[in-house]
mmCIF file of C-alpha atoms and ligand atoms in Angstrom:
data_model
loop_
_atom_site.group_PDB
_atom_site.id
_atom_site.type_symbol
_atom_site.label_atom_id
_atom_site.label_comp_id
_atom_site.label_asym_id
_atom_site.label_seq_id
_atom_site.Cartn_x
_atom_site.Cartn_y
_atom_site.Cartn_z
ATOM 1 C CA UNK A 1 -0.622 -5.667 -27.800
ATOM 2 C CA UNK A 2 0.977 -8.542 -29.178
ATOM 3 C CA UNK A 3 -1.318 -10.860 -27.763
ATOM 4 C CA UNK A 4 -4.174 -9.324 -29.809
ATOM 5 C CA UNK A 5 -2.857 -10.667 -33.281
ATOM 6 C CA UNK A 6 -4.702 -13.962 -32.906
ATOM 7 C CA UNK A 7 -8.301 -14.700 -34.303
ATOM 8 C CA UNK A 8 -10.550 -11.993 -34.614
ATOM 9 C CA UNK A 9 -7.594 -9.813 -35.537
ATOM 10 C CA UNK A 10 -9.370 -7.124 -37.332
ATOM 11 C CA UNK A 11 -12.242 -6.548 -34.904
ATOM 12 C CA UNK A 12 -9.888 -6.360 -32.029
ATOM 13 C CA UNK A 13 -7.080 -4.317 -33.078
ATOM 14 C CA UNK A 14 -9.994 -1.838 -34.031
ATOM 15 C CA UNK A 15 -11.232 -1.750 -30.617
ATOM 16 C CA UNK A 16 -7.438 -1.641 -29.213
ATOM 17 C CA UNK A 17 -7.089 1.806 -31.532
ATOM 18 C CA UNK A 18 -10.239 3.035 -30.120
ATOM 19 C CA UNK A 19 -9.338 2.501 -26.471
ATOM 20 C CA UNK A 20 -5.648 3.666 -26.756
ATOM 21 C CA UNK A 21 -6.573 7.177 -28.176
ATOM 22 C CA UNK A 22 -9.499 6.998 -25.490
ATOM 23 C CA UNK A 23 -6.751 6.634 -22.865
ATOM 24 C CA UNK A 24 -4.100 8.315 -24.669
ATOM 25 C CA UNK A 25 -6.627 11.992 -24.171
ATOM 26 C CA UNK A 26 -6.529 11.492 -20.198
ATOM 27 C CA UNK A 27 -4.975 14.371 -19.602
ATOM 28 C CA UNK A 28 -5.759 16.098 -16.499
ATOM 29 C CA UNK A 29 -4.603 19.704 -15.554
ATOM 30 C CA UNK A 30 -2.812 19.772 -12.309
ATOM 31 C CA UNK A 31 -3.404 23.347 -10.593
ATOM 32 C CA UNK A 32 -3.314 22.757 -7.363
ATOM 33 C CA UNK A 33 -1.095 24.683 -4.777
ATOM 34 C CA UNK A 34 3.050 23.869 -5.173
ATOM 35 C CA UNK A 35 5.682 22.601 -2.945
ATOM 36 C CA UNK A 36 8.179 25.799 -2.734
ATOM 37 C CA UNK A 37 11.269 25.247 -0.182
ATOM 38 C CA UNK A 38 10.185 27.550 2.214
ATOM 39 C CA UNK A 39 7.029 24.761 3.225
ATOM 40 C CA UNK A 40 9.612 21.967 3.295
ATOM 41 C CA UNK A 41 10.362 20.464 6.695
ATOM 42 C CA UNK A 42 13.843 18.926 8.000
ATOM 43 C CA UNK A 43 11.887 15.800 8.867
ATOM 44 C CA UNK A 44 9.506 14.335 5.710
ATOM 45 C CA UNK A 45 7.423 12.427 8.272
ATOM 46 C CA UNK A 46 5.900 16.162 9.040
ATOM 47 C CA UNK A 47 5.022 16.551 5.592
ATOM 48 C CA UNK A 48 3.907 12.684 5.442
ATOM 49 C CA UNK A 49 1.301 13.423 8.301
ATOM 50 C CA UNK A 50 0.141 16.925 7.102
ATOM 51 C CA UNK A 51 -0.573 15.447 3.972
ATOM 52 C CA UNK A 52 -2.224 12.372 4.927
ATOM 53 C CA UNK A 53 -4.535 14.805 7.174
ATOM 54 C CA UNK A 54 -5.498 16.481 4.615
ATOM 55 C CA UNK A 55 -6.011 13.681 2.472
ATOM 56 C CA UNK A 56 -8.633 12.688 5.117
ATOM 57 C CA UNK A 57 -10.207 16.028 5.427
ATOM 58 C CA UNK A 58 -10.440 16.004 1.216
ATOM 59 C CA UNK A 59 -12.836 13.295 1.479
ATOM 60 C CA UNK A 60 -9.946 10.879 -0.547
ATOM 61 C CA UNK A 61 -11.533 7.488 -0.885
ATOM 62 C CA UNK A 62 -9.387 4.656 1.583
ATOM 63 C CA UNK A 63 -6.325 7.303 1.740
ATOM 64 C CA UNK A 64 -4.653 5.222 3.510
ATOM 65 C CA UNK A 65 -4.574 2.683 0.557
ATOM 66 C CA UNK A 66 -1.049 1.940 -0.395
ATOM 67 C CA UNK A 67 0.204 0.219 -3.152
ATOM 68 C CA UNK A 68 3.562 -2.280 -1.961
ATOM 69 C CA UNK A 69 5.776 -3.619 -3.997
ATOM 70 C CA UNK A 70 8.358 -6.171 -2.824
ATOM 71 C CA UNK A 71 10.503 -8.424 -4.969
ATOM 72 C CA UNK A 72 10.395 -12.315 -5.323
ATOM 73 C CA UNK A 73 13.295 -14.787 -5.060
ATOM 74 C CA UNK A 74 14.185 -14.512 -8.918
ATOM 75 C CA UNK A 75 14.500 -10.796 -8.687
ATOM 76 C CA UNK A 76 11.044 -10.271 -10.255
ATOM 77 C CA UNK A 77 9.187 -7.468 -8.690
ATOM 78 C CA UNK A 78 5.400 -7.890 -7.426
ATOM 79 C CA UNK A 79 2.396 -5.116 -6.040
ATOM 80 C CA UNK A 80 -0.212 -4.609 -4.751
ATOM 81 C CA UNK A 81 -2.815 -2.690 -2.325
ATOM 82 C CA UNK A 82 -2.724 -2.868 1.343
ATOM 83 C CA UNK A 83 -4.157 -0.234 3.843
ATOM 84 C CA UNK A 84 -1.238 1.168 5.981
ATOM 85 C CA UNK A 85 -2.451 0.883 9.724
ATOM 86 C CA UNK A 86 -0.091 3.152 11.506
ATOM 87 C CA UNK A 87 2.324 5.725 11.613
ATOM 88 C CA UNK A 88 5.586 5.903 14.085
ATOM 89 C CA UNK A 89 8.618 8.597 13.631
ATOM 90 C CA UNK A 90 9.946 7.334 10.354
ATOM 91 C CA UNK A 91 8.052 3.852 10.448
ATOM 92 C CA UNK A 92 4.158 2.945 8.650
ATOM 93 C CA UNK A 93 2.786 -0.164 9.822
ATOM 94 C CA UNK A 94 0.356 -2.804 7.639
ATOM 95 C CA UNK A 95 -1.004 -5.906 8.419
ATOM 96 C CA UNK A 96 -1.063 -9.149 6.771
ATOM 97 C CA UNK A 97 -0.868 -13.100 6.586
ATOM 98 C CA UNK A 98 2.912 -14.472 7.530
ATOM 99 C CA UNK A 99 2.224 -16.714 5.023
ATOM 100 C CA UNK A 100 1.249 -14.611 1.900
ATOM 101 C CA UNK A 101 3.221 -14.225 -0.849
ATOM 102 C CA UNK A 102 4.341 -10.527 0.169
ATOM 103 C CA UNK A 103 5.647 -12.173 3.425
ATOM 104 C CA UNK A 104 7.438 -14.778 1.648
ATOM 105 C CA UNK A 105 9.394 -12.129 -0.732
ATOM 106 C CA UNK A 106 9.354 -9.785 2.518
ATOM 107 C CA UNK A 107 11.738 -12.777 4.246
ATOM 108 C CA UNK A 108 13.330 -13.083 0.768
ATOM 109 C CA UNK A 109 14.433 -9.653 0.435
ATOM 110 C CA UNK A 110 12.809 -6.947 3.328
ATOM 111 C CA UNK A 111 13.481 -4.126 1.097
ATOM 112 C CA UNK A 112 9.837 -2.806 -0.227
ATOM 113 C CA UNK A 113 8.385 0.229 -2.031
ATOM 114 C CA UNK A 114 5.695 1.698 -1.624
ATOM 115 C CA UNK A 115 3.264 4.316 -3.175
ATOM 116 C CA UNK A 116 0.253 6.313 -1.985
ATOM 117 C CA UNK A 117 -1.698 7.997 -4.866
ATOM 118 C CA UNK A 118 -3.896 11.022 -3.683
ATOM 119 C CA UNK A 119 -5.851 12.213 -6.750
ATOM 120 C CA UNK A 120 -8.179 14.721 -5.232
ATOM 121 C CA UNK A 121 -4.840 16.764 -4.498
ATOM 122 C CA UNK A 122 -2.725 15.690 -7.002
ATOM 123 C CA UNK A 123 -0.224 14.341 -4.693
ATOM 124 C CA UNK A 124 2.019 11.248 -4.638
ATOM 125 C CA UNK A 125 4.144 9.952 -1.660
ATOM 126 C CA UNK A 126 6.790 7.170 -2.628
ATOM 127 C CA UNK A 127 8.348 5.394 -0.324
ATOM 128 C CA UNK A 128 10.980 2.876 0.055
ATOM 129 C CA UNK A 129 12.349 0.997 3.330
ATOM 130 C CA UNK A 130 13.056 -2.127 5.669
ATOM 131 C CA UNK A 131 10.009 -4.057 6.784
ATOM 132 C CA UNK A 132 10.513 -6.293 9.513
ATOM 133 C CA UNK A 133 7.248 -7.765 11.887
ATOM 134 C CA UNK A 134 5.814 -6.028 14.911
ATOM 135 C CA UNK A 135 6.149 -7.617 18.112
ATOM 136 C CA UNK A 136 3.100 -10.315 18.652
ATOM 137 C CA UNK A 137 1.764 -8.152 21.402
ATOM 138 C CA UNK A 138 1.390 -5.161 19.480
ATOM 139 C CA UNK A 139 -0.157 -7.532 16.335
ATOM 140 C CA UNK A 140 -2.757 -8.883 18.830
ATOM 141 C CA UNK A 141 -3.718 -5.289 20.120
ATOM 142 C CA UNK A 142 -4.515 -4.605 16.811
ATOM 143 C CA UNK A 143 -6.390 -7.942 15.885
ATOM 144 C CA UNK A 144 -8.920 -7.149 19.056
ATOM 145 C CA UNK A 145 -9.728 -4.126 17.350
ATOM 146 C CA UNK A 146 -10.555 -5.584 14.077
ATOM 147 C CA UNK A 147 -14.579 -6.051 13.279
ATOM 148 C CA UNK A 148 -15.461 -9.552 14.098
ATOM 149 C CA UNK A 149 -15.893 -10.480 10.629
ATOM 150 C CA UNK A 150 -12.075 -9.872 9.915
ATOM 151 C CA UNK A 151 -11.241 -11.408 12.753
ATOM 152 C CA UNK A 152 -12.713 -14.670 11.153
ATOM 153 C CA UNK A 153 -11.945 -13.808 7.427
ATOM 154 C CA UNK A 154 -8.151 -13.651 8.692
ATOM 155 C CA UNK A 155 -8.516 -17.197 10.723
ATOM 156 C CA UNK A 156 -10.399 -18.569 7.136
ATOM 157 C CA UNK A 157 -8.261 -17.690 4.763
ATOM 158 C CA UNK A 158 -4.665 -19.006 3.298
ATOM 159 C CA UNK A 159 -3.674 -15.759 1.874
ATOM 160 C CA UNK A 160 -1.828 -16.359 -1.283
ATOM 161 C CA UNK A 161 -2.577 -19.974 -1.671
ATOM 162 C CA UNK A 162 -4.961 -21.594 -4.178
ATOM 163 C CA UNK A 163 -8.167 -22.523 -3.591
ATOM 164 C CA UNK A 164 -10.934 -25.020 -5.433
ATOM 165 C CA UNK A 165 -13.813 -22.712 -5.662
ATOM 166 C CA UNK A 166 -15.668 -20.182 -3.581
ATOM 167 C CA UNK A 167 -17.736 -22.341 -1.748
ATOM 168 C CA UNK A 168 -14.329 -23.872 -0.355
ATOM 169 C CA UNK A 169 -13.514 -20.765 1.059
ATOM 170 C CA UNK A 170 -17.016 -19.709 2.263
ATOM 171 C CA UNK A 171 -17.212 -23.420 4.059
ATOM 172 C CA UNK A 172 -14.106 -22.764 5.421
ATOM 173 C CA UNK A 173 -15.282 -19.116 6.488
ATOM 174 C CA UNK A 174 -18.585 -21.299 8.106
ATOM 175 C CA UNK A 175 -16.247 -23.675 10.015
ATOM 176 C CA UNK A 176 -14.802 -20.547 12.088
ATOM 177 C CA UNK A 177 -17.738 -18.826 12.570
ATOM 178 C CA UNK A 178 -19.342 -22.177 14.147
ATOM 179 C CA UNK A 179 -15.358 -22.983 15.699
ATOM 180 C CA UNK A 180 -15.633 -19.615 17.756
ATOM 181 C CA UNK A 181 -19.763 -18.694 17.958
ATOM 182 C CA UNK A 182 -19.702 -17.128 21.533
ATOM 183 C CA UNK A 183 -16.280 -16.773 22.070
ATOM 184 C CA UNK A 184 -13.717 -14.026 21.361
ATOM 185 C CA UNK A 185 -11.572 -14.632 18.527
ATOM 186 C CA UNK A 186 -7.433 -14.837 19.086
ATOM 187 C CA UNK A 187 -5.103 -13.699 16.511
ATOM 188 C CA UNK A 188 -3.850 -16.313 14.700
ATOM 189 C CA UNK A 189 0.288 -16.858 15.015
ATOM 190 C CA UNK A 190 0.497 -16.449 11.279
ATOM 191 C CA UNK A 191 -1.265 -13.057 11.339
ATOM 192 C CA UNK A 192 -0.015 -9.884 11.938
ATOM 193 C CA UNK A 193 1.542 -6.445 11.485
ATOM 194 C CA UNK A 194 5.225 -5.189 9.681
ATOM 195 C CA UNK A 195 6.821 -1.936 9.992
ATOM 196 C CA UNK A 196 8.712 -0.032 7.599
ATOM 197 C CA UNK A 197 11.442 2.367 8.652
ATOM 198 C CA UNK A 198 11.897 4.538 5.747
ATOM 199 C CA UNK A 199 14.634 5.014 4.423
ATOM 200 C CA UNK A 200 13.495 7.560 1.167
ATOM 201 C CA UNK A 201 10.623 9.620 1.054
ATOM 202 C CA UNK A 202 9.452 11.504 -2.462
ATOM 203 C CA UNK A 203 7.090 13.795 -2.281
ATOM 204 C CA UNK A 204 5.181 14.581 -5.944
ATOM 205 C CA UNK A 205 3.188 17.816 -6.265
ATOM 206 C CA UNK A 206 1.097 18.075 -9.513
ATOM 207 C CA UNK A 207 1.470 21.572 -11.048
ATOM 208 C CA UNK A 208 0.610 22.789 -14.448
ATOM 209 C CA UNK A 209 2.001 22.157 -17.503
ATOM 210 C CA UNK A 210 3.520 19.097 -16.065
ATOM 211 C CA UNK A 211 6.278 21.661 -14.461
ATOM 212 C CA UNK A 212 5.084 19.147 -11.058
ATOM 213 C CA UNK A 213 6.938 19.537 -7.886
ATOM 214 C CA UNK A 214 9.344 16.468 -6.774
ATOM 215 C CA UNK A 215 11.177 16.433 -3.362
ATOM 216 C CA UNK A 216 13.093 13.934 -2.767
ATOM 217 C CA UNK A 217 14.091 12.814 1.562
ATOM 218 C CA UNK A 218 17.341 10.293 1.576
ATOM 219 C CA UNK A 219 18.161 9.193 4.942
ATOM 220 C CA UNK A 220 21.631 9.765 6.248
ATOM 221 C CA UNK A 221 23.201 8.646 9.677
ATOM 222 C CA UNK A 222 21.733 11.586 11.861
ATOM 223 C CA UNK A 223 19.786 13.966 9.350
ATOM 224 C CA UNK A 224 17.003 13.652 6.454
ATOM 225 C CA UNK A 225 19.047 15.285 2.805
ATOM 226 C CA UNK A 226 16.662 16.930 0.442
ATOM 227 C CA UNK A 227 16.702 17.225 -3.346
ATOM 228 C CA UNK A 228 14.063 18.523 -5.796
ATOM 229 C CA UNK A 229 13.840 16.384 -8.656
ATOM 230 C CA UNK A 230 12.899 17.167 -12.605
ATOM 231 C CA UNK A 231 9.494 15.943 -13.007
HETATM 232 C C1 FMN B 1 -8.042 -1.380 -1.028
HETATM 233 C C2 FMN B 1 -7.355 -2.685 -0.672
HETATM 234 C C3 FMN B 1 -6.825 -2.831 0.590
HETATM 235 C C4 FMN B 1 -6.163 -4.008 0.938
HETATM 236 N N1 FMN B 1 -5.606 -4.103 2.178
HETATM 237 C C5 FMN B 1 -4.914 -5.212 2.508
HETATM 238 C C6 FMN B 1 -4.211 -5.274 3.760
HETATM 239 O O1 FMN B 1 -4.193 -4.336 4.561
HETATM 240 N N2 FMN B 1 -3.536 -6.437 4.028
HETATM 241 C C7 FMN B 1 -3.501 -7.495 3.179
HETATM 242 O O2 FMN B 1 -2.887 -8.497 3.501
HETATM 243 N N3 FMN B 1 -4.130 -7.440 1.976
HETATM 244 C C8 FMN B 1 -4.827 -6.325 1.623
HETATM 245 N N4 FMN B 1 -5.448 -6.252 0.395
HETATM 246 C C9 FMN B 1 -5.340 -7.424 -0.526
HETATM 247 C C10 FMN B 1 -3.980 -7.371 -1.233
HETATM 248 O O3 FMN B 1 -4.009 -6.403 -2.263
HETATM 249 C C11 FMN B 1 -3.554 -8.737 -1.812
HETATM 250 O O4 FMN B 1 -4.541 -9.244 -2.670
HETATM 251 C C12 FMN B 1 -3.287 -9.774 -0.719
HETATM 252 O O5 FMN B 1 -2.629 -9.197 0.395
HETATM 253 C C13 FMN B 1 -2.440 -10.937 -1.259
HETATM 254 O O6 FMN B 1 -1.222 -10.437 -1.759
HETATM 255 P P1 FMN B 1 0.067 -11.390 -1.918
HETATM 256 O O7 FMN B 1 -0.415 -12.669 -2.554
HETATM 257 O O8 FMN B 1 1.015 -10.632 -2.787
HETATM 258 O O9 FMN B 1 0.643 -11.638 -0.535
HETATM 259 C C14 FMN B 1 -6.082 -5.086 0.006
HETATM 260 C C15 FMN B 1 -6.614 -4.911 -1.273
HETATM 261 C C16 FMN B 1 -7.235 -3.733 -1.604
HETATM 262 C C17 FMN B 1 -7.783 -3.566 -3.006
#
């Protein structure tokens, strides 16, 4: 907001009230189905798979979309989307440059967040955890299975770092292509997978009158403890 009150002050701030009431009368009503304590499960990771089936079966665009958020060397935090590639007991898998600026913050501080928003059932799954990187065999398993044109998009591409224009990257992109034209792509050694053993697990149920469900999973030693939250 602050940034507005340059210029064409008067024009802009008009279009800023506009907008905010716009998005200020969002307002959805959450009816779906609650979360009573009878449907809870000792173990989370049931109710992380039950949901993410049905997530699937609700037609959810990319439900597997997850938003990560790690922190940087000066404590700042930083997100964003990756698609989460596998589930173990109490570990989800993604896969990703070494050399990104996630991995960098990953090796800084392996502590991450993460957040899957399901709005077809009102649903949010928060997550926090260690990452650490999945062994090279299991990386290049994956990598095989990847659609050629990934395959080369991952060999093309210095995730994170900056680049001149588009046609730098898109000559870059050609250069593979021609590199590896009849011949099976490898992974490259600074591609590859990192799994999260969870550590916390909310689950967030929207119900009406913003009453919403929270349930809240903190791992102990042995067992999962469970708390409902205030919404
Ligand atoms: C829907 C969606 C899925 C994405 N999936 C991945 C992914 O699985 N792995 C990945 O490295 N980046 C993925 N990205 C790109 C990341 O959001 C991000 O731009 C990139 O990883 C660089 O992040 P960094 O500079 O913080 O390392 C995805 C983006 C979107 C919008």
């Amino acid at each position: 907001m602050v940034a507005i009150s340059n210029g064409k002050k008067g024009t802009n701030l008009h279009i800023l009230a506009e907008f905010t009431s716009e998005v200020a009368s969002l307002r959805r009503q959450y009816s779906n189905t609650g979360l009573t304590n009878h449907q809870l499960p000792d173990d989370p990771m049931e109710l992380f798979n039950k949901w993410f089936k049905e997530a699937i079966s609700s037609g959810v665009p990319e439900p597997n979309a997850m938003t990560l958020a790690t922190v940087d060397e000066t404590g700042l935090p930083n997100a964003r989307t990756v698609l989460m590639k596998g589930i173990g007991e109490s570990t989800i898998r993604f896969f990703t440059n070494y050399e990104s600026r996630k991995a960098a913050e990953i090796r800084y501080n392996s502590t991450v967040a993460c957040v899957f928003w399901w709005v077809e059932l009102e649903r949010q799954v928060r997550l926090r955890g260690k990452a650490i990187k999945v062994s090279e065999k299991e990386s290049e398993e994956y990598f095989k299975s990847r659609p050629r044109e990934s395959q080369m998009g991952a060999w093309a591409s210095k995730q994170s770092s900056m680049v001149k224009n588009r046609e730098e990257l898109e000559k870059r992109f050609s250069e593979i292509r021609e590199q590896y034209e009849n011949r099976d792509l490898l992974k490259p050694p600074f591609w590859g997978g990192y799994e999260i053993t969870i550590t916390q697990m909310e689950f967030w149920q929207g119900r009406p009158g913003r009453l919403h469900d929270r349930i809240l999973y903190e791992k102990t030693e042995q067992t999962w403890n469970r708390k409902r939250l205030m919404p």
